[in-house]
Coordinates of C-alpha atoms in Angstrom, one line a residue:
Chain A
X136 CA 109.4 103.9 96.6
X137 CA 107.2 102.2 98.9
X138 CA 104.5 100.0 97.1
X139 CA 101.2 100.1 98.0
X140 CA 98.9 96.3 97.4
X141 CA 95.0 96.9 97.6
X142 CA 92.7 93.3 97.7
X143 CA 90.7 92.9 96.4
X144 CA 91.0 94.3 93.3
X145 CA 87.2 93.9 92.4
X146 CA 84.5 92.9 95.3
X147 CA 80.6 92.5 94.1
X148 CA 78.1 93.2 96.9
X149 CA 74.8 94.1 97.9
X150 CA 73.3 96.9 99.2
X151 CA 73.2 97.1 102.9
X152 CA 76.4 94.6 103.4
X153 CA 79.0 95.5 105.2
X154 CA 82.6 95.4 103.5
X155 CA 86.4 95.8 103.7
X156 CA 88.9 96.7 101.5
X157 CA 92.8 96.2 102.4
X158 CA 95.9 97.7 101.6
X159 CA 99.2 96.6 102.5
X160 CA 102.5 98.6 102.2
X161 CA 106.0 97.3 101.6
X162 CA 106.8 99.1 104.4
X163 CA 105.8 100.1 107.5
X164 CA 104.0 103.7 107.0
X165 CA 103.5 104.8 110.9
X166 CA 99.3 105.2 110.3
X167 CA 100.3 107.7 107.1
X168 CA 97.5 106.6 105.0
X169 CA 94.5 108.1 103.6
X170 CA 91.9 106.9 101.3
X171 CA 90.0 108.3 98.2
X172 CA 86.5 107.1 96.0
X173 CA 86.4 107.6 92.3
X174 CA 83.0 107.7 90.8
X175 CA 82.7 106.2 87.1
X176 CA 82.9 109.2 85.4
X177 CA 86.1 110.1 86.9
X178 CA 85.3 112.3 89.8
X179 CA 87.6 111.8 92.9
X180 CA 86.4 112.3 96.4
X181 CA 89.3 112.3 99.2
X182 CA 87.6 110.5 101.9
X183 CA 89.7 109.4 104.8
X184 CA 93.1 110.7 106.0
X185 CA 95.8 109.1 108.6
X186 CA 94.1 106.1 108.7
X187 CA 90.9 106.8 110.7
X188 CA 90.0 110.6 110.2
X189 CA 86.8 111.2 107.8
X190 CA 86.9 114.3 105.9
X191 CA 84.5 117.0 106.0
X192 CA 81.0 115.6 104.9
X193 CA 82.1 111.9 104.2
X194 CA 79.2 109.7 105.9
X195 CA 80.3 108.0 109.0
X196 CA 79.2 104.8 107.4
X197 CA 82.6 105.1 105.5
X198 CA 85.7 104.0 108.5
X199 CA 89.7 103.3 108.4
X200 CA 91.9 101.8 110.5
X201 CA 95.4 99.7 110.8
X202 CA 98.7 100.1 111.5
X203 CA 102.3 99.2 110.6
X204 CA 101.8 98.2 107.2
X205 CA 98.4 97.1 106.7
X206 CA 95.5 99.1 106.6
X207 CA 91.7 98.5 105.7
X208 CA 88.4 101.0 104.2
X209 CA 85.1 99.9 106.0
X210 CA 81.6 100.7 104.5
X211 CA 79.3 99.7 107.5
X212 CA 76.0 99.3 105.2
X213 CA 76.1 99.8 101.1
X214 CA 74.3 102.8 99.8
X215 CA 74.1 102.8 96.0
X216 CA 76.3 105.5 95.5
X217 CA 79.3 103.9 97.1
X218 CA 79.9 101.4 94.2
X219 CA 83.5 102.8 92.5
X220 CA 86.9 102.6 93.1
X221 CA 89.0 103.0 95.9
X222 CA 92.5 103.9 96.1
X223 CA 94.9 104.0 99.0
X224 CA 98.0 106.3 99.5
X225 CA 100.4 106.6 101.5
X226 CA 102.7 109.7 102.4
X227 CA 105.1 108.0 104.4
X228 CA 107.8 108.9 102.3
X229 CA 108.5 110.7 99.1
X230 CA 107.2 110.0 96.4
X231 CA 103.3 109.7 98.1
X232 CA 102.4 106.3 96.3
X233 CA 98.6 104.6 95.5
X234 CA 97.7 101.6 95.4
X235 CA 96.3 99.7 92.6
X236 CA 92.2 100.8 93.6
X237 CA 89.6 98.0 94.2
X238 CA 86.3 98.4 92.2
X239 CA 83.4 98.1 94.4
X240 CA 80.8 96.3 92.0
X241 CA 76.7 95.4 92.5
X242 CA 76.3 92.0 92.9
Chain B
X284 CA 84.5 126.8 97.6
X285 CA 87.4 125.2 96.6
X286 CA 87.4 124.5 93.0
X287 CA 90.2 123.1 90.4
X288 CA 89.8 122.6 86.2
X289 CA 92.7 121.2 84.5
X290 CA 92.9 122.2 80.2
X291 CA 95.3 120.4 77.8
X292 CA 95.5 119.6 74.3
X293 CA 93.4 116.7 74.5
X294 CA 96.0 115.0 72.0
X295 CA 99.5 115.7 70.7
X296 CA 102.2 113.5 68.9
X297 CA 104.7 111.7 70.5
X298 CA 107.9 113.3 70.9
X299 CA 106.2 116.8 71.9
X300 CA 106.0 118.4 75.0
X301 CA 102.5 118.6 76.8
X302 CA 101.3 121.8 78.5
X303 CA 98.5 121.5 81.1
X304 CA 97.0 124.2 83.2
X305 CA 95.4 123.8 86.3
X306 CA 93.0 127.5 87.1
X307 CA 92.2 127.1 90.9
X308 CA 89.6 129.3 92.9
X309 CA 89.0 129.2 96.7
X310 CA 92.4 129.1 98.4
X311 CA 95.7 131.2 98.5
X312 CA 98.5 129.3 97.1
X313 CA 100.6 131.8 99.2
X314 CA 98.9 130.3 102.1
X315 CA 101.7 128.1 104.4
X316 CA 101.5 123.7 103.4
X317 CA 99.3 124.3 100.6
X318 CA 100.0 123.7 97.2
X319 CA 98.3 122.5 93.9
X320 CA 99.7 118.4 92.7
X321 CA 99.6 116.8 88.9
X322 CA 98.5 113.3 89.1
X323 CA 97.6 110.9 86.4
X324 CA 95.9 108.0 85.5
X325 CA 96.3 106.1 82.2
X326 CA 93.1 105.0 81.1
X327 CA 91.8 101.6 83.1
X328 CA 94.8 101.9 85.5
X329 CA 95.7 103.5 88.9
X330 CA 96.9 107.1 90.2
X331 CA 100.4 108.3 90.1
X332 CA 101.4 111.5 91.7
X333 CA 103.8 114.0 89.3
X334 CA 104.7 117.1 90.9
X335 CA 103.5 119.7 93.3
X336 CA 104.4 123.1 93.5
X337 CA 103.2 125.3 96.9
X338 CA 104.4 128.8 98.7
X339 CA 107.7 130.5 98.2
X340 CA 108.1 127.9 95.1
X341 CA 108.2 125.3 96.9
X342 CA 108.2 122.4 94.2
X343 CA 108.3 118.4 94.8
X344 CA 108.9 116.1 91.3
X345 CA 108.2 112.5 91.1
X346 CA 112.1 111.4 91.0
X347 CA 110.6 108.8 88.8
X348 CA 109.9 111.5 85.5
X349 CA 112.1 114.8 87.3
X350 CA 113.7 114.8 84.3
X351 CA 110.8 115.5 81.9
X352 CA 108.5 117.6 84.6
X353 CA 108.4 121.5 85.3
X354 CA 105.7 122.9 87.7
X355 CA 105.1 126.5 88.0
X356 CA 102.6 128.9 89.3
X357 CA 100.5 132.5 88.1
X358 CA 99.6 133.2 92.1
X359 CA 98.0 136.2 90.8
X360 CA 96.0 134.2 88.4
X361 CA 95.2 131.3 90.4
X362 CA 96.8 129.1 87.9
X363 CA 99.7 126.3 88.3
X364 CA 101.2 124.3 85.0
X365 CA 103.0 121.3 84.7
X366 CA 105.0 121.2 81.2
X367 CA 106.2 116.8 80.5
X368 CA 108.6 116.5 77.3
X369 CA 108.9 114.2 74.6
X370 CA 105.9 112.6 75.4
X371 CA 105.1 108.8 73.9
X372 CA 102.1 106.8 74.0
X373 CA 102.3 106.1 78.0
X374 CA 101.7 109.3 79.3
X375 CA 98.3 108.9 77.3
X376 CA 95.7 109.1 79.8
X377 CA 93.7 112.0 82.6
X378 CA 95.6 114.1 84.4
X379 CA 94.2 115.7 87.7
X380 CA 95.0 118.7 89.5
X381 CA 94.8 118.6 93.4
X382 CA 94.5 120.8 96.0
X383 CA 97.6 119.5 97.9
X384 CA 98.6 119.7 101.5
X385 CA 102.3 119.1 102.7
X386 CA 105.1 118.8 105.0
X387 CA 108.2 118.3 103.2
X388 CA 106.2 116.2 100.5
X389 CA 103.2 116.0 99.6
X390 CA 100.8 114.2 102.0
X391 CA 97.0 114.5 101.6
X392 CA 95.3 115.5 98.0
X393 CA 92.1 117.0 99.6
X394 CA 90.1 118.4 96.5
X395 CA 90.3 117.4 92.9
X396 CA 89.5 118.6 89.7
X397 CA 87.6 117.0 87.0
X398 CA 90.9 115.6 84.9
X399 CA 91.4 116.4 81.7
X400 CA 92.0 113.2 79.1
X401 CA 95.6 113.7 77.0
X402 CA 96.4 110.9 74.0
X403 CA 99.3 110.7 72.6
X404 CA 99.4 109.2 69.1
X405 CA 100.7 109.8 66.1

């Protein structure tokens, strides 16, 4: 299986700053990446998908991009109600695989 | 509106087999690349994909648990299951049904369902 390593794994910030999450595969996963925010009460929003590709009412605050095997989740400017996790996956190759999540917390 | 609830047990003993139903509204599981994914998360840890199960029966396992997973599908009643046998206290944890799209695997899980919290204990 093809692991998936997400760093931070917990980042305090302000609102308005801009910040990036990684995630590295053990592979390379030819751009096969999405990403996905899950709200403290467990909700789980599918937010990016092959690497750079917003879904459908994501704001374009939210950005991806990388290549080979390392990847990255931009939030241009904090808005309160992006601080959760975040979890990468990649569907390279079966099984589809996460990574660990990094918790986006108010500094 | 695509919308997905999972419902469970909430808790069973270890040893037993969970049953978990996924009831889906707002797509055709007949429909080509779509299908409906199990994925868990044991409490304060990350995501793990199951199984999947899509048109003509299509079904993907996790090789991983294969041996303890069985996905199936009501198409007429917009409903999928996932049955995991003799469960012990690390399957404890939400499970999530997915709206799944795929190739020859599952790729992209583009609308979730609320989870629905199993314990095991005895």
């Amino acid at each position: 299986d093809i692991q998936m390593t997400q760093t931070p794994s917990s980042m305090p910030a302000s609102l308005g700053e801009r910040v990036t999450i990684s995630c590295r595969a053990s592979q390379g996963i030819s751009n096969y990446l999405n990403w996905y925010q899950q709200k403290p009460d467990g909700t789980i929003k599918p937010l990016i998908y092959y690497t750079s590709n917003l879904q459908s009412g994501v704001p374009s605050r939210f950005s991806g991009s990388g290549s080979g095997t390392d990847y990255s989740l931009t939030i241009s400017s904090l808005e309160p109600e992006d601080f959760a996790m975040y979890y990468c996956q990649q569907y390279d190759s079966s099984p589809p695989t996460f990574g660990g999540g990094t918790k986006l917390e108010l500094k | 509106q695509v919308t997905l609830k999972e419902s469970g047990p909430g808790i069973l003993q270890p040893s037993q087999t969970l049953s978990l139903t996924c009831s889906f509204s707002g797509f055709l599981l007949s429909a080509s690349s779509v299908g409906v994914g199990w994925i868990r998360q044991p409490s304060g840890k990350g995501l793990e994909w199951l199984a999947t199960i899509g048109w003509e029966d299509v079904k993907h396992y996790n090789p991983s648990l294969k041996s303890r997973l069985t996905i199936s599908k009501d198409t007429s009643n917009n409903q999928v299951f996932l049955k995991i046998t003799s469960v012990d206290t690390a399957d404890t944890g939400t499970y999530y049904c997915a709206h799944t799209v795929y190739n020859n695997y599952p790729i992209w899980f583009a609308y979730w369902g609320q989870g629905t919290l199993v314990t095991v204990s005895s």
